[in-house]
Amino acid sequence: MSLNALLMRELVRFTAKRRLRNSADVAALRAQLERLEARKPKVEYAYDISTLDFGGVEVERVAPLGRSDPRGDEEALLYFHGGAWVVGEPRGFRPLTTRLVEAAGAPLYGVDYRLAPEHPYPCALDDCERAYRTLLDRGFDPRRIALIGDSAGGNLVFALALRLKRQGIALPAALVGLSPCTDLTAGGGSFKRNFRRDAMLPAERLNDCIEAYCPRVDLRDPEVSPLFGDLAGLPPTMLQVSDNEILLDDSIRLAARLREAGGEVELDVWKGLWHVWQAFPEQVPEARRAIVQIGAFVRQCFDARAERVA
């Protein structure tokens, strides 16, 4: 673990985690997020960034300079941001998403899905589905689409994959979850084991957000807890998570169930880091390395699916 990562982890613990723990409601959480976002480095100057309408869902397209016309895109990273389903928007994740564009060599489409509690389940998932279907309607080959999401966005990645499979819609080439929340019942042992070690997520606030996202919904429903779904036939999957997280077991158990169902899965457990450390590539070399690995995985999946058809 690098010195930069060690220092950043403790900074996150004593700033972000403390503020999130002390945020009494969603409005306070959103205010804290805005303050944190204002401190992130600006990276827009090196990319073409535009806002598109995908069937009523706002999507932020990020591509290298010189690729301003989305009609020329042949590949797509469809990104679902984190924020416990109640906060966040694509522009707040640009330090991560711009690096993903470079690593995978493909434009990225960040979905600005509706947030709870104003728009509880299934609104966010419906918006993600609409964005994916819009890509297909615009001529994108699903073999050239990857779904990527962090935290709550990782939850939406696997929930959407299960919904698409159930509906008989062509699945994407790859699924990538960065510390995804896959079991809203908090059934993994790491939820208690890493209660104090997790430098980012206060467990009590996560429970509040789950209640805001899916009130009066069975938490074992696969569309809110993908861990309990029929995982057979899902695309190749990459999971990245830290050993210090309360959500560690959400990835470990999902990987095990995917393998039991005959799936291809790459599980990377990083030592000593924090929830979605990949969002800090300007400060932390481990974040840059993780993003490079994601890009290589996506490219491998794109190329493998294309060769299989050819």
mmCIF file of C-alpha atoms in Angstrom:
data_model
loop_
_atom_site.group_PDB
_atom_site.id
_atom_site.type_symbol
_atom_site.label_atom_id
_atom_site.label_comp_id
_atom_site.label_asym_id
_atom_site.label_seq_id
_atom_site.Cartn_x
_atom_site.Cartn_y
_atom_site.Cartn_z
ATOM 1 C CA MET A 1 0.000 0.000 0.000
ATOM 2 C CA SER A 2 1.471 3.320 -1.070
ATOM 3 C CA LEU A 3 2.114 6.214 1.308
ATOM 4 C CA ASN A 4 -0.297 8.337 -0.738
ATOM 5 C CA ALA A 5 -3.036 5.747 -0.273
ATOM 6 C CA LEU A 6 -2.369 5.487 3.465
ATOM 7 C CA LEU A 7 -2.595 9.251 3.907
ATOM 8 C CA MET A 8 -5.682 9.537 1.705
ATOM 9 C CA ARG A 9 -7.418 6.709 3.577
ATOM 10 C CA GLU A 10 -7.021 8.521 6.881
ATOM 11 C CA LEU A 11 -8.105 11.814 5.327
ATOM 12 C CA VAL A 12 -11.232 10.081 4.029
ATOM 13 C CA ARG A 13 -11.865 8.560 7.458
ATOM 14 C CA PHE A 14 -11.644 11.866 9.311
ATOM 15 C CA THR A 15 -13.487 13.970 6.751
ATOM 16 C CA ALA A 16 -15.884 12.058 4.515
ATOM 17 C CA LYS A 17 -16.893 9.297 6.943
ATOM 18 C CA ARG A 18 -17.378 11.666 9.856
ATOM 19 C CA ARG A 19 -19.480 14.034 7.786
ATOM 20 C CA LEU A 20 -21.572 11.240 6.332
ATOM 21 C CA ARG A 21 -22.166 9.757 9.784
ATOM 22 C CA ASN A 22 -23.318 13.133 11.115
ATOM 23 C CA SER A 23 -25.677 13.810 8.204
ATOM 24 C CA ALA A 24 -29.117 13.368 9.679
ATOM 25 C CA ASP A 25 -31.093 13.163 6.438
ATOM 26 C CA VAL A 26 -30.793 13.019 2.663
ATOM 27 C CA ALA A 27 -30.660 16.809 2.309
ATOM 28 C CA ALA A 28 -27.669 16.917 4.648
ATOM 29 C CA LEU A 29 -25.992 14.062 2.773
ATOM 30 C CA ARG A 30 -26.407 15.914 -0.505
ATOM 31 C CA ALA A 31 -24.962 19.103 0.973
ATOM 32 C CA GLN A 32 -21.939 17.200 2.254
ATOM 33 C CA LEU A 33 -21.454 15.584 -1.148
ATOM 34 C CA GLU A 34 -21.464 18.972 -2.857
ATOM 35 C CA ARG A 35 -18.739 20.194 -0.500
ATOM 36 C CA LEU A 36 -16.626 17.106 -1.165
ATOM 37 C CA GLU A 37 -17.135 17.332 -4.936
ATOM 38 C CA ALA A 38 -15.934 20.932 -4.967
ATOM 39 C CA ARG A 39 -12.511 19.736 -3.782
ATOM 40 C CA LYS A 40 -11.998 17.203 -6.559
ATOM 41 C CA PRO A 41 -9.564 18.085 -9.366
ATOM 42 C CA LYS A 42 -11.053 19.292 -12.631
ATOM 43 C CA VAL A 43 -10.335 17.073 -15.623
ATOM 44 C CA GLU A 44 -12.841 18.243 -18.226
ATOM 45 C CA TYR A 45 -10.316 20.146 -20.349
ATOM 46 C CA ALA A 46 -8.963 16.940 -21.934
ATOM 47 C CA TYR A 47 -12.314 15.438 -22.979
ATOM 48 C CA ASP A 48 -15.412 16.017 -25.026
ATOM 49 C CA ILE A 49 -18.258 16.044 -22.489
ATOM 50 C CA SER A 50 -21.856 16.434 -23.576
ATOM 51 C CA THR A 51 -25.336 15.792 -22.217
ATOM 52 C CA LEU A 52 -27.681 13.543 -24.187
ATOM 53 C CA ASP A 53 -31.349 12.631 -23.843
ATOM 54 C CA PHE A 54 -31.842 8.879 -23.748
ATOM 55 C CA GLY A 55 -35.600 8.502 -23.852
ATOM 56 C CA GLY A 56 -36.162 11.023 -21.091
ATOM 57 C CA VAL A 57 -33.098 9.994 -19.086
ATOM 58 C CA GLU A 58 -30.198 12.441 -18.994
ATOM 59 C CA VAL A 59 -26.870 10.846 -19.860
ATOM 60 C CA GLU A 60 -23.412 12.390 -19.753
ATOM 61 C CA ARG A 61 -21.167 11.242 -22.591
ATOM 62 C CA VAL A 62 -17.410 11.408 -22.001
ATOM 63 C CA ALA A 63 -14.982 10.841 -24.875
ATOM 64 C CA PRO A 64 -11.446 11.932 -25.780
ATOM 65 C CA LEU A 65 -11.102 15.258 -27.560
ATOM 66 C CA GLY A 66 -11.898 14.939 -31.244
ATOM 67 C CA ARG A 67 -14.750 12.447 -30.714
ATOM 68 C CA SER A 68 -17.567 14.898 -30.165
ATOM 69 C CA ASP A 69 -20.143 13.153 -32.400
ATOM 70 C CA PRO A 70 -21.741 10.182 -30.610
ATOM 71 C CA ARG A 71 -23.041 8.835 -33.908
ATOM 72 C CA GLY A 72 -19.528 7.615 -34.627
ATOM 73 C CA ASP A 73 -19.280 5.528 -31.459
ATOM 74 C CA GLU A 74 -19.096 1.769 -31.890
ATOM 75 C CA GLU A 75 -18.380 0.884 -28.252
ATOM 76 C CA ALA A 76 -19.833 2.138 -24.996
ATOM 77 C CA LEU A 77 -19.148 2.001 -21.288
ATOM 78 C CA LEU A 78 -22.512 2.505 -19.595
ATOM 79 C CA TYR A 79 -21.729 3.864 -16.128
ATOM 80 C CA PHE A 80 -23.996 3.900 -13.076
ATOM 81 C CA HIS A 81 -22.632 6.157 -10.323
ATOM 82 C CA GLY A 82 -22.667 5.453 -6.618
ATOM 83 C CA GLY A 83 -24.166 7.499 -3.826
ATOM 84 C CA ALA A 84 -26.391 5.017 -1.952
ATOM 85 C CA TRP A 85 -29.217 5.653 -4.460
ATOM 86 C CA VAL A 86 -29.901 9.042 -2.811
ATOM 87 C CA VAL A 87 -27.045 11.348 -3.868
ATOM 88 C CA GLY A 88 -24.700 11.893 -6.796
ATOM 89 C CA GLU A 89 -24.641 12.644 -10.490
ATOM 90 C CA PRO A 90 -22.293 11.719 -13.357
ATOM 91 C CA ARG A 91 -20.242 14.919 -13.302
ATOM 92 C CA GLY A 92 -19.142 14.188 -9.738
ATOM 93 C CA PHE A 93 -17.380 11.014 -10.935
ATOM 94 C CA ARG A 94 -15.373 12.518 -13.785
ATOM 95 C CA PRO A 95 -11.951 11.848 -12.196
ATOM 96 C CA LEU A 96 -12.877 8.152 -12.424
ATOM 97 C CA THR A 97 -14.934 8.076 -15.609
ATOM 98 C CA THR A 98 -12.437 10.005 -17.698
ATOM 99 C CA ARG A 99 -9.717 7.555 -16.695
ATOM 100 C CA LEU A 100 -11.997 4.660 -17.611
ATOM 101 C CA VAL A 101 -12.411 6.170 -21.081
ATOM 102 C CA GLU A 102 -8.633 6.183 -21.499
ATOM 103 C CA ALA A 103 -8.128 2.705 -20.046
ATOM 104 C CA ALA A 104 -10.826 1.003 -22.110
ATOM 105 C CA GLY A 105 -10.449 3.087 -25.260
ATOM 106 C CA ALA A 106 -14.203 3.625 -25.494
ATOM 107 C CA PRO A 107 -16.617 6.509 -24.804
ATOM 108 C CA LEU A 108 -18.497 6.412 -21.534
ATOM 109 C CA TYR A 109 -22.158 7.195 -20.948
ATOM 110 C CA GLY A 110 -22.930 8.132 -17.343
ATOM 111 C CA VAL A 111 -26.596 7.727 -16.425
ATOM 112 C CA ASP A 112 -28.121 10.503 -14.315
ATOM 113 C CA TYR A 113 -30.795 8.236 -12.881
ATOM 114 C CA ARG A 114 -33.521 9.461 -10.547
ATOM 115 C CA LEU A 115 -32.688 9.476 -6.852
ATOM 116 C CA ALA A 116 -34.526 8.299 -3.761
ATOM 117 C CA PRO A 117 -36.416 9.089 -1.615
ATOM 118 C CA GLU A 118 -38.222 11.311 -4.098
ATOM 119 C CA HIS A 119 -37.994 8.497 -6.649
ATOM 120 C CA PRO A 120 -37.718 5.135 -4.871
ATOM 121 C CA TYR A 121 -37.210 1.719 -6.465
ATOM 122 C CA PRO A 122 -37.710 0.873 -9.291
ATOM 123 C CA CYS A 123 -37.095 4.394 -10.691
ATOM 124 C CA ALA A 124 -33.283 4.246 -10.771
ATOM 125 C CA LEU A 125 -33.288 0.752 -12.284
ATOM 126 C CA ASP A 126 -35.908 1.763 -14.843
ATOM 127 C CA ASP A 127 -33.723 4.691 -15.919
ATOM 128 C CA CYS A 128 -30.676 2.450 -16.280
ATOM 129 C CA GLU A 129 -32.710 0.017 -18.358
ATOM 130 C CA ARG A 130 -33.971 2.856 -20.556
ATOM 131 C CA ALA A 131 -30.399 4.044 -21.143
ATOM 132 C CA TYR A 132 -29.256 0.544 -22.139
ATOM 133 C CA ARG A 133 -32.213 0.045 -24.453
ATOM 134 C CA THR A 134 -31.517 3.428 -26.046
ATOM 135 C CA LEU A 135 -27.983 2.326 -26.885
ATOM 136 C CA LEU A 136 -29.420 -0.772 -28.560
ATOM 137 C CA ASP A 137 -32.017 1.316 -30.401
ATOM 138 C CA ARG A 138 -29.226 3.554 -31.686
ATOM 139 C CA GLY A 139 -27.482 0.592 -33.242
ATOM 140 C CA PHE A 140 -24.921 -0.367 -30.613
ATOM 141 C CA ASP A 141 -23.929 -4.011 -30.639
ATOM 142 C CA PRO A 142 -24.383 -5.405 -27.100
ATOM 143 C CA ARG A 143 -21.102 -7.259 -27.630
ATOM 144 C CA ARG A 144 -19.490 -3.799 -27.537
ATOM 145 C CA ILE A 145 -21.202 -2.517 -24.393
ATOM 146 C CA ALA A 146 -19.947 -2.885 -20.826
ATOM 147 C CA LEU A 147 -21.933 -2.058 -17.697
ATOM 148 C CA ILE A 148 -19.810 -0.486 -14.951
ATOM 149 C CA GLY A 149 -20.925 0.842 -11.577
ATOM 150 C CA ASP A 150 -19.633 1.664 -8.139
ATOM 151 C CA SER A 151 -21.363 0.962 -4.832
ATOM 152 C CA ALA A 152 -25.109 1.550 -5.378
ATOM 153 C CA GLY A 153 -24.297 1.853 -9.078
ATOM 154 C CA GLY A 154 -22.719 -1.602 -8.893
ATOM 155 C CA ASN A 155 -25.978 -2.843 -7.413
ATOM 156 C CA LEU A 156 -27.781 -1.402 -10.445
ATOM 157 C CA VAL A 157 -25.332 -3.112 -12.833
ATOM 158 C CA PHE A 158 -26.229 -6.587 -11.590
ATOM 159 C CA ALA A 159 -29.898 -5.826 -11.015
ATOM 160 C CA LEU A 160 -30.153 -4.609 -14.609
ATOM 161 C CA ALA A 161 -28.328 -7.654 -15.963
ATOM 162 C CA LEU A 162 -30.803 -9.923 -14.172
ATOM 163 C CA ARG A 163 -33.764 -7.916 -15.476
ATOM 164 C CA LEU A 164 -32.445 -7.982 -19.052
ATOM 165 C CA LYS A 165 -31.896 -11.736 -18.844
ATOM 166 C CA ARG A 166 -35.403 -12.298 -17.547
ATOM 167 C CA GLN A 167 -36.850 -10.180 -20.366
ATOM 168 C CA GLY A 168 -34.798 -11.932 -23.042
ATOM 169 C CA ILE A 169 -32.883 -8.766 -23.982
ATOM 170 C CA ALA A 170 -29.369 -9.199 -25.362
ATOM 171 C CA LEU A 171 -26.831 -8.909 -22.542
ATOM 172 C CA PRO A 172 -23.710 -6.720 -22.673
ATOM 173 C CA ALA A 173 -20.184 -8.037 -23.095
ATOM 174 C CA ALA A 174 -19.050 -7.379 -19.536
ATOM 175 C CA LEU A 175 -20.158 -6.403 -16.034
ATOM 176 C CA VAL A 176 -17.881 -4.482 -13.668
ATOM 177 C CA GLY A 177 -18.692 -3.733 -10.032
ATOM 178 C CA LEU A 178 -16.555 -1.469 -7.854
ATOM 179 C CA SER A 179 -17.423 -2.341 -4.265
ATOM 180 C CA PRO A 180 -20.989 -3.167 -5.301
ATOM 181 C CA CYS A 181 -23.786 -3.454 -2.768
ATOM 182 C CA THR A 182 -25.365 -6.780 -3.721
ATOM 183 C CA ASP A 183 -27.197 -7.827 -0.524
ATOM 184 C CA LEU A 184 -29.437 -5.190 1.025
ATOM 185 C CA THR A 185 -30.229 -7.510 3.934
ATOM 186 C CA ALA A 186 -26.650 -6.875 5.169
ATOM 187 C CA GLY A 187 -26.216 -10.627 5.474
ATOM 188 C CA GLY A 188 -22.460 -10.634 4.935
ATOM 189 C CA GLY A 189 -20.216 -10.944 7.962
ATOM 190 C CA SER A 190 -18.084 -8.006 6.849
ATOM 191 C CA PHE A 191 -20.939 -5.622 7.596
ATOM 192 C CA LYS A 192 -20.176 -6.114 11.314
ATOM 193 C CA ARG A 193 -16.572 -7.273 11.029
ATOM 194 C CA ASN A 194 -15.450 -4.120 9.219
ATOM 195 C CA PHE A 195 -17.815 -1.725 10.986
ATOM 196 C CA ARG A 196 -14.902 0.283 12.422
ATOM 197 C CA ARG A 197 -12.270 -0.537 9.800
ATOM 198 C CA ASP A 198 -14.251 0.871 6.861
ATOM 199 C CA ALA A 199 -12.767 4.327 6.275
ATOM 200 C CA MET A 200 -15.633 5.603 4.108
ATOM 201 C CA LEU A 201 -19.039 4.088 4.823
ATOM 202 C CA PRO A 202 -20.858 4.535 8.135
ATOM 203 C CA ALA A 203 -23.044 1.440 8.334
ATOM 204 C CA GLU A 204 -25.912 3.237 10.052
ATOM 205 C CA ARG A 205 -26.254 5.741 7.198
ATOM 206 C CA LEU A 206 -26.253 2.935 4.633
ATOM 207 C CA ASN A 207 -29.229 1.350 6.367
ATOM 208 C CA ASP A 208 -31.061 4.675 6.230
ATOM 209 C CA CYS A 209 -30.376 4.953 2.496
ATOM 210 C CA ILE A 210 -31.603 1.413 1.840
ATOM 211 C CA GLU A 211 -34.858 2.279 3.583
ATOM 212 C CA ALA A 212 -35.154 5.424 1.447
ATOM 213 C CA TYR A 213 -34.434 3.516 -1.771
ATOM 214 C CA CYS A 214 -36.732 0.535 -1.419
ATOM 215 C CA PRO A 215 -39.334 0.987 1.311
ATOM 216 C CA ARG A 216 -41.863 -1.807 1.617
ATOM 217 C CA VAL A 217 -39.865 -3.995 -0.800
ATOM 218 C CA ASP A 218 -38.666 -7.517 -0.001
ATOM 219 C CA LEU A 219 -34.919 -7.005 0.426
ATOM 220 C CA ARG A 220 -34.264 -10.461 -1.030
ATOM 221 C CA ASP A 221 -35.856 -9.457 -4.322
ATOM 222 C CA PRO A 222 -33.060 -9.899 -6.914
ATOM 223 C CA GLU A 223 -33.795 -6.469 -8.381
ATOM 224 C CA VAL A 224 -32.683 -4.867 -5.121
ATOM 225 C CA SER A 225 -30.346 -7.633 -3.874
ATOM 226 C CA PRO A 226 -28.823 -9.267 -6.989
ATOM 227 C CA LEU A 227 -26.985 -11.796 -4.819
ATOM 228 C CA PHE A 228 -30.253 -13.735 -4.515
ATOM 229 C CA GLY A 229 -30.985 -13.847 -8.253
ATOM 230 C CA ASP A 230 -30.495 -16.577 -10.829
ATOM 231 C CA LEU A 231 -26.951 -15.697 -11.906
ATOM 232 C CA ALA A 232 -26.578 -18.339 -14.613
ATOM 233 C CA GLY A 233 -25.759 -16.959 -18.027
ATOM 234 C CA LEU A 234 -24.558 -13.516 -16.948
ATOM 235 C CA PRO A 235 -21.636 -11.952 -18.858
ATOM 236 C CA PRO A 236 -18.030 -12.136 -17.654
ATOM 237 C CA THR A 237 -17.684 -10.122 -14.486
ATOM 238 C CA MET A 238 -14.966 -8.159 -12.696
ATOM 239 C CA LEU A 239 -15.314 -7.203 -9.029
ATOM 240 C CA GLN A 240 -12.950 -4.875 -7.193
ATOM 241 C CA VAL A 241 -13.272 -4.336 -3.449
ATOM 242 C CA SER A 242 -11.098 -3.525 -0.431
ATOM 243 C CA ASP A 243 -10.590 -5.932 2.449
ATOM 244 C CA ASN A 244 -11.507 -3.124 4.885
ATOM 245 C CA GLU A 245 -15.040 -2.506 3.625
ATOM 246 C CA ILE A 246 -18.357 -3.352 5.205
ATOM 247 C CA LEU A 247 -19.380 -4.431 1.682
ATOM 248 C CA LEU A 248 -16.451 -6.843 1.245
ATOM 249 C CA ASP A 249 -18.625 -9.954 1.558
ATOM 250 C CA ASP A 250 -21.123 -8.571 -0.965
ATOM 251 C CA SER A 251 -18.421 -9.066 -3.606
ATOM 252 C CA ILE A 252 -16.969 -12.283 -2.222
ATOM 253 C CA ARG A 253 -20.353 -14.006 -2.033
ATOM 254 C CA LEU A 254 -21.442 -12.691 -5.431
ATOM 255 C CA ALA A 255 -18.256 -14.050 -6.985
ATOM 256 C CA ALA A 256 -18.830 -17.436 -5.368
ATOM 257 C CA ARG A 257 -22.429 -17.606 -6.581
ATOM 258 C CA LEU A 258 -21.440 -16.556 -10.098
ATOM 259 C CA ARG A 259 -18.862 -19.347 -10.218
ATOM 260 C CA GLU A 260 -21.393 -21.855 -8.886
ATOM 261 C CA ALA A 261 -23.683 -20.800 -11.741
ATOM 262 C CA GLY A 262 -20.925 -21.448 -14.285
ATOM 263 C CA GLY A 263 -19.988 -17.817 -14.815
ATOM 264 C CA GLU A 264 -16.631 -16.201 -15.481
ATOM 265 C CA VAL A 265 -15.639 -13.853 -12.666
ATOM 266 C CA GLU A 266 -12.494 -12.004 -11.672
ATOM 267 C CA LEU A 267 -12.497 -10.976 -8.011
ATOM 268 C CA ASP A 268 -9.785 -8.535 -6.912
ATOM 269 C CA VAL A 269 -9.561 -7.844 -3.179
ATOM 270 C CA TRP A 270 -7.213 -4.931 -2.507
ATOM 271 C CA LYS A 271 -5.486 -4.582 0.851
ATOM 272 C CA GLY A 272 -5.932 -1.658 3.204
ATOM 273 C CA LEU A 273 -7.906 0.652 0.926
ATOM 274 C CA TRP A 274 -11.409 2.088 1.248
ATOM 275 C CA HIS A 275 -14.793 2.079 -0.438
ATOM 276 C CA VAL A 276 -14.427 3.041 -4.139
ATOM 277 C CA TRP A 277 -10.826 4.204 -3.851
ATOM 278 C CA GLN A 278 -10.821 4.155 -7.670
ATOM 279 C CA ALA A 279 -12.512 7.577 -7.538
ATOM 280 C CA PHE A 280 -9.186 9.148 -6.455
ATOM 281 C CA PRO A 281 -6.854 8.495 -9.413
ATOM 282 C CA GLU A 282 -5.192 11.907 -9.221
ATOM 283 C CA GLN A 283 -3.972 11.218 -5.703
ATOM 284 C CA VAL A 284 -3.584 7.435 -5.364
ATOM 285 C CA PRO A 285 -1.518 5.097 -7.590
ATOM 286 C CA GLU A 286 -3.658 2.122 -6.522
ATOM 287 C CA ALA A 287 -6.654 3.857 -8.068
ATOM 288 C CA ARG A 288 -4.834 4.284 -11.372
ATOM 289 C CA ARG A 289 -3.730 0.647 -11.376
ATOM 290 C CA ALA A 290 -7.244 -0.546 -10.624
ATOM 291 C CA ILE A 291 -8.670 1.499 -13.497
ATOM 292 C CA VAL A 292 -6.056 0.144 -15.908
ATOM 293 C CA GLN A 293 -7.098 -3.384 -14.897
ATOM 294 C CA ILE A 294 -10.747 -2.548 -15.550
ATOM 295 C CA GLY A 295 -9.871 -1.193 -18.990
ATOM 296 C CA ALA A 296 -7.911 -4.316 -19.878
ATOM 297 C CA PHE A 297 -10.759 -6.548 -18.701
ATOM 298 C CA VAL A 298 -13.343 -4.653 -20.752
ATOM 299 C CA ARG A 299 -11.170 -4.718 -23.860
ATOM 300 C CA GLN A 300 -10.631 -8.451 -23.438
ATOM 301 C CA CYS A 301 -14.379 -8.997 -23.192
ATOM 302 C CA PHE A 302 -15.120 -6.816 -26.220
ATOM 303 C CA ASP A 303 -12.527 -8.628 -28.317
ATOM 304 C CA ALA A 304 -13.519 -12.117 -27.116
ATOM 305 C CA ARG A 305 -17.210 -11.616 -27.856
ATOM 306 C CA ALA A 306 -16.428 -10.203 -31.305
ATOM 307 C CA GLU A 307 -14.115 -13.097 -32.178
ATOM 308 C CA ARG A 308 -16.703 -15.632 -31.026
ATOM 309 C CA VAL A 309 -19.270 -14.235 -33.447
ATOM 310 C CA ALA A 310 -16.800 -13.886 -36.295
#
